[in-house]
Coordinates of C-alpha atoms in Angstrom, one line a residue:
M266 CA 27.3 -0.2 9.5
K267 CA 26.5 -0.9 5.9
K268 CA 22.9 -1.9 6.9
K269 CA 22.5 1.4 8.8
V270 CA 23.8 3.4 5.8
G271 CA 21.5 1.4 3.5
R272 CA 18.4 2.0 5.7
A273 CA 19.3 5.7 5.9
L274 CA 19.5 6.0 2.1
I275 CA 16.1 4.2 1.8
D276 CA 14.6 6.6 4.3
L277 CA 16.0 9.6 2.4
A278 CA 14.5 8.2 -0.8
K279 CA 11.2 7.8 0.9
V280 CA 11.3 11.4 2.3
N281 CA 12.1 12.6 -1.2
F282 CA 9.1 10.7 -2.6
N283 CA 6.8 12.1 0.0
V284 CA 8.0 15.6 -0.7
V285 CA 7.3 15.1 -4.4
Q286 CA 3.9 13.6 -3.6
S287 CA 2.9 16.6 -1.6
V288 CA 3.7 18.8 -4.6
L289 CA 1.7 16.6 -6.9
Q290 CA -1.2 16.7 -4.5
R291 CA -1.1 20.5 -4.6
D292 CA -1.0 20.4 -8.4
L293 CA -4.0 18.0 -8.5
K294 CA -6.1 20.2 -6.2
Q295 CA -5.3 23.2 -8.4
I296 CA -6.3 21.5 -11.7
S297 CA -9.4 19.9 -10.2
R298 CA -10.5 23.3 -9.0
W299 CA -9.9 24.8 -12.4
W300 CA -11.8 22.0 -14.2
K301 CA -14.8 22.4 -11.8
D302 CA -14.8 26.1 -12.3
L303 CA -14.7 25.7 -16.1
G304 CA -18.0 24.0 -15.8
L305 CA -17.7 22.2 -19.1
I306 CA -18.4 18.7 -17.9
E307 CA -21.8 19.8 -16.4
R308 CA -22.9 21.2 -19.8
L309 CA -21.6 18.4 -22.0
D310 CA -23.4 15.1 -21.1
F311 CA -21.6 13.1 -23.8
T312 CA -18.0 13.6 -22.7
R313 CA -15.8 11.8 -20.1
D314 CA -14.8 13.3 -16.8
R315 CA -11.2 12.1 -16.4
V316 CA -9.3 14.9 -14.6
V317 CA -7.3 12.6 -12.3
E318 CA -6.4 10.2 -15.1
S319 CA -5.4 13.2 -17.3
F320 CA -3.2 14.5 -14.5
L321 CA -1.6 11.1 -14.0
C322 CA -0.5 11.2 -17.7
A323 CA 1.0 14.6 -17.2
V324 CA 2.9 13.3 -14.2
G325 CA 4.2 10.5 -16.4
L326 CA 5.8 13.1 -18.7
A327 CA 7.4 15.2 -16.0
I328 CA 7.3 14.3 -12.3
E329 CA 9.9 16.7 -11.0
P330 CA 8.5 19.3 -8.5
E331 CA 9.8 22.2 -10.5
F332 CA 7.5 21.3 -13.4
S333 CA 4.2 22.1 -11.6
S334 CA 3.0 24.7 -14.0
F335 CA 3.9 22.5 -17.0
R336 CA 1.9 19.5 -15.5
I337 CA -1.1 21.7 -14.9
R338 CA -0.9 23.1 -18.4
L339 CA -0.5 19.7 -19.9
T340 CA -3.5 18.3 -17.9
K341 CA -5.7 21.0 -19.4
I342 CA -4.5 20.0 -22.9
I343 CA -5.2 16.3 -22.3
L344 CA -8.7 17.1 -20.9
M345 CA -9.5 19.1 -24.1
I346 CA -8.1 16.3 -26.2
L347 CA -10.6 13.9 -24.5
V348 CA -13.5 16.4 -25.0
L349 CA -12.7 16.8 -28.7
D350 CA -12.4 13.1 -29.1
D351 CA -15.9 12.6 -27.7
V352 CA -17.2 15.4 -30.0
Y353 CA -15.9 13.6 -33.0
D354 CA -16.7 10.0 -31.9
V355 CA -20.1 10.3 -30.2
Y356 CA -21.7 13.7 -30.6
G357 CA -21.4 15.5 -33.9
S358 CA -22.9 14.7 -37.3
I359 CA -20.5 14.8 -40.2
E360 CA -21.9 18.1 -41.4
E361 CA -21.5 19.6 -37.9
L362 CA -18.0 18.2 -37.6
K363 CA -17.0 19.8 -40.9
H364 CA -18.1 23.2 -39.6
F365 CA -16.4 22.6 -36.3
T366 CA -13.1 21.5 -37.9
T367 CA -13.1 24.6 -40.2
A368 CA -13.8 26.8 -37.2
I369 CA -10.8 25.3 -35.3
D370 CA -8.6 25.7 -38.4
K371 CA -9.6 29.3 -38.9
W372 CA -9.6 30.0 -35.1
K373 CA -11.5 33.0 -34.0
N374 CA -12.2 34.4 -37.4
A375 CA -14.5 31.5 -38.3
R376 CA -18.1 32.2 -39.2
E377 CA -18.7 28.4 -39.1
V378 CA -19.1 28.7 -35.3
D379 CA -22.6 30.2 -35.9
E380 CA -23.6 26.9 -37.6
L381 CA -22.8 24.7 -34.6
P382 CA -25.1 23.4 -31.9
E383 CA -24.6 24.9 -28.5
P384 CA -22.4 22.1 -27.0
M385 CA -20.0 22.4 -29.8
K386 CA -19.9 26.2 -29.5
L387 CA -19.0 25.6 -25.8
C388 CA -16.1 23.3 -26.8
F389 CA -14.8 25.7 -29.4
Q390 CA -14.9 28.6 -26.9
A391 CA -13.2 26.5 -24.2
L392 CA -10.4 25.4 -26.6
T393 CA -9.7 28.9 -27.9
D394 CA -9.7 30.4 -24.3
I395 CA -7.4 27.7 -22.9
T396 CA -5.0 28.0 -25.9
E397 CA -4.8 31.7 -25.5
E398 CA -4.4 31.3 -21.7
I399 CA -1.5 28.8 -22.2
S400 CA 0.3 31.0 -24.8
V401 CA 0.1 34.0 -22.5
E402 CA 1.5 31.9 -19.6
I403 CA 4.4 30.7 -21.7
Q404 CA 5.1 34.2 -23.0
N405 CA 5.1 35.6 -19.5
E406 CA 7.4 32.9 -18.1
K407 CA 9.9 33.5 -20.9
S408 CA 9.3 37.1 -21.8
W409 CA 8.5 36.2 -25.4
D410 CA 6.5 37.8 -28.1
D411 CA 3.0 36.4 -28.9
E412 CA 4.2 35.3 -32.3
H413 CA 6.5 32.8 -30.7
V414 CA 3.8 30.6 -29.3
Q415 CA 0.1 30.9 -30.3
P416 CA 0.4 30.3 -34.0
H417 CA 2.1 26.9 -33.3
L418 CA -0.5 25.9 -30.8
Q419 CA -3.4 26.9 -33.1
R420 CA -1.8 24.9 -36.0
V421 CA -1.5 21.6 -34.1
W422 CA -5.1 21.8 -32.8
G423 CA -6.3 22.4 -36.4
D424 CA -4.2 19.4 -37.7
F425 CA -5.6 17.2 -34.9
C426 CA -9.2 18.1 -35.6
K427 CA -8.7 17.5 -39.4
A428 CA -7.4 14.0 -38.6
M429 CA -10.3 13.3 -36.3
L430 CA -12.7 14.4 -39.0
V431 CA -11.1 11.8 -41.4
E432 CA -11.6 9.1 -38.8
A433 CA -15.2 10.2 -38.2
K434 CA -15.9 9.9 -41.9
W435 CA -14.4 6.4 -42.1
C436 CA -16.6 5.3 -39.2
R437 CA -19.8 6.8 -40.6
D438 CA -19.1 5.3 -44.0
G439 CA -18.1 1.9 -42.6
R440 CA -14.8 2.2 -44.5
T441 CA -11.6 0.4 -43.6
P442 CA -8.6 2.3 -45.1
S443 CA -5.2 0.8 -46.0
L444 CA -2.9 0.4 -43.1
K445 CA -0.5 3.0 -44.6
E446 CA -3.4 5.5 -44.9
Y447 CA -4.6 4.8 -41.4
L448 CA -1.2 5.2 -39.8
T449 CA -0.5 8.4 -41.7
N450 CA -3.7 10.0 -40.3
G451 CA -3.5 8.1 -37.0
S452 CA -0.1 9.5 -36.0
V453 CA -1.8 12.9 -36.0
S454 CA -5.1 11.9 -34.4
S455 CA -3.1 10.2 -31.6
S456 CA -2.8 13.7 -30.2
G457 CA 1.0 13.2 -29.7
T458 CA 1.8 16.2 -31.9
V459 CA -0.5 18.4 -29.8
I460 CA 1.3 17.5 -26.6
S461 CA 4.8 17.6 -28.1
V462 CA 4.4 21.1 -29.6
H463 CA 3.0 22.4 -26.3
S464 CA 5.9 20.7 -24.5
F465 CA 8.5 22.2 -26.9
C466 CA 7.1 25.7 -26.4
S467 CA 7.1 25.1 -22.6
V468 CA 10.7 23.9 -22.1
S469 CA 12.5 25.7 -24.9
S470 CA 14.6 28.9 -24.5
S471 CA 14.1 31.9 -26.7
S472 CA 17.2 31.0 -28.8
E473 CA 16.0 27.4 -29.3
M474 CA 12.6 28.7 -30.5
E475 CA 14.2 31.2 -32.8
S476 CA 16.9 29.0 -34.4
S477 CA 14.5 26.4 -35.6
F478 CA 11.0 25.3 -34.5
L479 CA 11.6 21.6 -34.1
E480 CA 14.6 20.1 -36.0
K481 CA 14.0 17.5 -38.7
S482 CA 15.2 14.8 -36.3
D483 CA 12.7 16.0 -33.8
H484 CA 9.9 15.4 -36.3
H485 CA 11.1 11.7 -36.6
L486 CA 11.1 11.4 -32.9
I487 CA 7.6 12.8 -32.6
H488 CA 6.3 10.7 -35.5
N489 CA 7.5 7.5 -33.9
V490 CA 6.1 8.4 -30.5
C491 CA 2.8 9.2 -32.1
L492 CA 2.8 5.8 -33.8
I493 CA 3.4 4.1 -30.5
I494 CA 0.5 6.1 -28.9
R495 CA -1.8 5.2 -31.8
L496 CA -0.8 1.5 -31.9
C497 CA -0.9 0.9 -28.2
N498 CA -4.3 2.5 -28.2
D499 CA -5.4 0.1 -31.0
V500 CA -4.0 -3.0 -29.3
G501 CA -5.7 -2.1 -26.0
T502 CA -9.0 -1.0 -27.4
S503 CA -9.6 -2.7 -30.7
K504 CA -12.0 -5.4 -29.4
V505 CA -14.2 -2.8 -27.6
E506 CA -14.2 -0.5 -30.6
Q507 CA -15.2 -3.2 -33.0
E508 CA -18.1 -4.1 -30.7
R509 CA -19.1 -0.4 -30.8
G510 CA -19.0 -0.5 -34.6
E511 CA -15.8 1.7 -35.0
A512 CA -14.3 0.2 -38.1
A513 CA -10.9 1.8 -38.5
S514 CA -7.9 0.5 -36.4
S515 CA -4.5 -0.8 -37.3
I516 CA -5.7 -4.2 -36.2
A517 CA -8.7 -4.1 -38.6
C518 CA -6.7 -2.6 -41.4
Y519 CA -4.0 -5.3 -41.3
M520 CA -6.6 -8.1 -40.9
R521 CA -8.2 -6.9 -44.1
E522 CA -5.0 -6.3 -46.1
A523 CA -3.2 -9.5 -45.1
D524 CA -6.3 -11.7 -44.6
A525 CA -4.9 -12.3 -41.1
T526 CA -6.5 -13.4 -37.8
E527 CA -6.9 -10.9 -35.0
E528 CA -4.0 -12.4 -33.1
E529 CA -1.7 -12.3 -36.2
A530 CA -2.7 -8.7 -36.7
K531 CA -1.9 -7.8 -33.0
D532 CA 1.5 -9.5 -33.4
Y533 CA 2.3 -7.5 -36.5
V534 CA 1.3 -4.3 -34.7
K535 CA 3.4 -5.1 -31.7
G536 CA 6.3 -5.5 -34.2
L537 CA 5.7 -2.0 -35.5
I538 CA 5.8 -0.7 -31.9
A539 CA 9.1 -2.5 -31.3
R540 CA 10.6 -0.9 -34.5
A541 CA 9.3 2.5 -33.5
W542 CA 11.0 2.1 -30.1
K543 CA 14.4 1.3 -31.8
K544 CA 14.2 4.5 -33.8
I545 CA 13.3 6.5 -30.6
N546 CA 16.3 4.9 -28.8
E547 CA 18.6 5.9 -31.6
K548 CA 17.4 9.5 -31.1
C549 CA 17.6 9.4 -27.3
F550 CA 21.2 8.0 -27.2
G551 CA 22.6 9.8 -30.2
P552 CA 23.9 13.3 -30.5
Q553 CA 21.3 16.0 -30.1
P554 CA 20.9 19.0 -32.4
P555 CA 22.0 22.3 -30.7
A556 CA 18.4 23.6 -31.0
T557 CA 16.8 20.6 -29.3
P558 CA 16.4 20.8 -25.5
R559 CA 17.3 17.6 -23.8
R560 CA 14.3 18.0 -21.6
F561 CA 12.0 18.0 -24.7
V562 CA 13.5 14.7 -25.8
D563 CA 12.9 13.2 -22.4
I564 CA 9.3 14.4 -22.2
T565 CA 8.5 13.3 -25.7
T566 CA 9.9 9.8 -25.0
N567 CA 7.9 9.6 -21.8
M568 CA 4.8 10.1 -23.9
A569 CA 5.4 6.6 -25.4
R570 CA 6.0 5.1 -22.0
V571 CA 2.7 6.6 -20.7
A572 CA 0.9 5.1 -23.7
H573 CA 2.1 1.6 -22.8
N574 CA 0.9 2.1 -19.2
L575 CA -2.4 3.6 -20.3
Y576 CA -3.4 0.9 -22.7
Q577 CA -1.7 -2.2 -21.3
D578 CA -5.0 -3.5 -19.8
G579 CA -7.6 -1.9 -22.0
D580 CA -8.7 1.8 -22.5
G581 CA -7.1 3.9 -19.8
F582 CA -9.6 6.7 -20.4
G583 CA -12.6 4.3 -20.9
G584 CA -14.9 2.3 -18.7
Q585 CA -14.6 -0.1 -15.9
D586 CA -12.2 -2.5 -17.5
H587 CA -9.2 -0.4 -16.5
K588 CA -10.5 1.3 -13.4
H589 CA -8.9 -1.0 -10.8
H590 CA -5.4 -0.7 -12.3
H591 CA -5.6 3.1 -12.4
K592 CA -7.0 3.3 -8.9
K593 CA -4.0 1.4 -7.5
Q594 CA -1.6 3.7 -9.4
I595 CA -3.5 6.9 -8.2
L596 CA -3.5 5.8 -4.6
S597 CA 0.1 4.7 -4.5
L598 CA 1.4 7.8 -6.4
L599 CA -0.9 10.6 -5.3
V600 CA -2.6 9.6 -2.0
H601 CA -0.6 7.2 0.3
P602 CA 2.8 8.5 1.5
L603 CA 5.6 6.0 2.1
R604 CA 6.1 5.0 5.7
I605 CA 9.5 5.8 7.1
E606 CA 10.4 3.1 9.6
S607 CA 13.0 5.0 11.6
C608 CA 10.7 7.9 12.3

């Protein structure tokens, strides 16, 4: 009897997984169609095409079927983060990147757009269009005023691009900053703040938005999650980035400051990750401020978990070194349904 009950529960769990998988497959079809229709990847030969990997990250933040629109929205954001990362890392000159950063900071009132080469104009237009589209979606879902959403989204994109510009200057100048300076900037360039602010706007009620846009304790949570994203990225990609001549990483900064070996530096950085997790756990298991949605805390914490998964074997958005690992995840989560023995 117990074995039959156990098998029945397992079969129910498998049915549930297959139902969720069918929703994820529908979401992936929708975002893939949107990405193709956008046509950005065909016109930008320097950027990465990582729509499935980006969607997988969004699933890691919120897998529940009722979060379809949030997952699709989040995948668009991650795709634009990758495009901008490539603009700053491999495409733009410092002078062009200065104009581009100012344009993003000023948003649509920027004359600096006229100074940009055509590919960067396309990136600027895509980002502003997508941000306006997302703010309208959130406003319509929650019957909010425009002032509730778009200014916050514009601000985090501006901050992200400013941080990326700093790193581009370090790279071009061959400068290795202090570890403190690197982490202060790197917590913003990690893109965690971009994702967390979009998430907060997506899952908050009107009263939560009006009472206080992110409590002080939320900023501590976001900061520690951003540190984990940045540090996991560095541990997973430092060797490849050094070979490409990209000077600044937490590994390189600590090696220079402490006259340490690469292994000693990695151990130190892993210690920083462990300390950040302790602070995140204190937030997760402690009392929550009234204005903080529990769902936001869960999504933000999941960002750190996704970072570990993404960079555990190298660069999850990079080349062939991580492709096999991701292919297995994609097939098991998004393609192959679970077989139900009793059916």
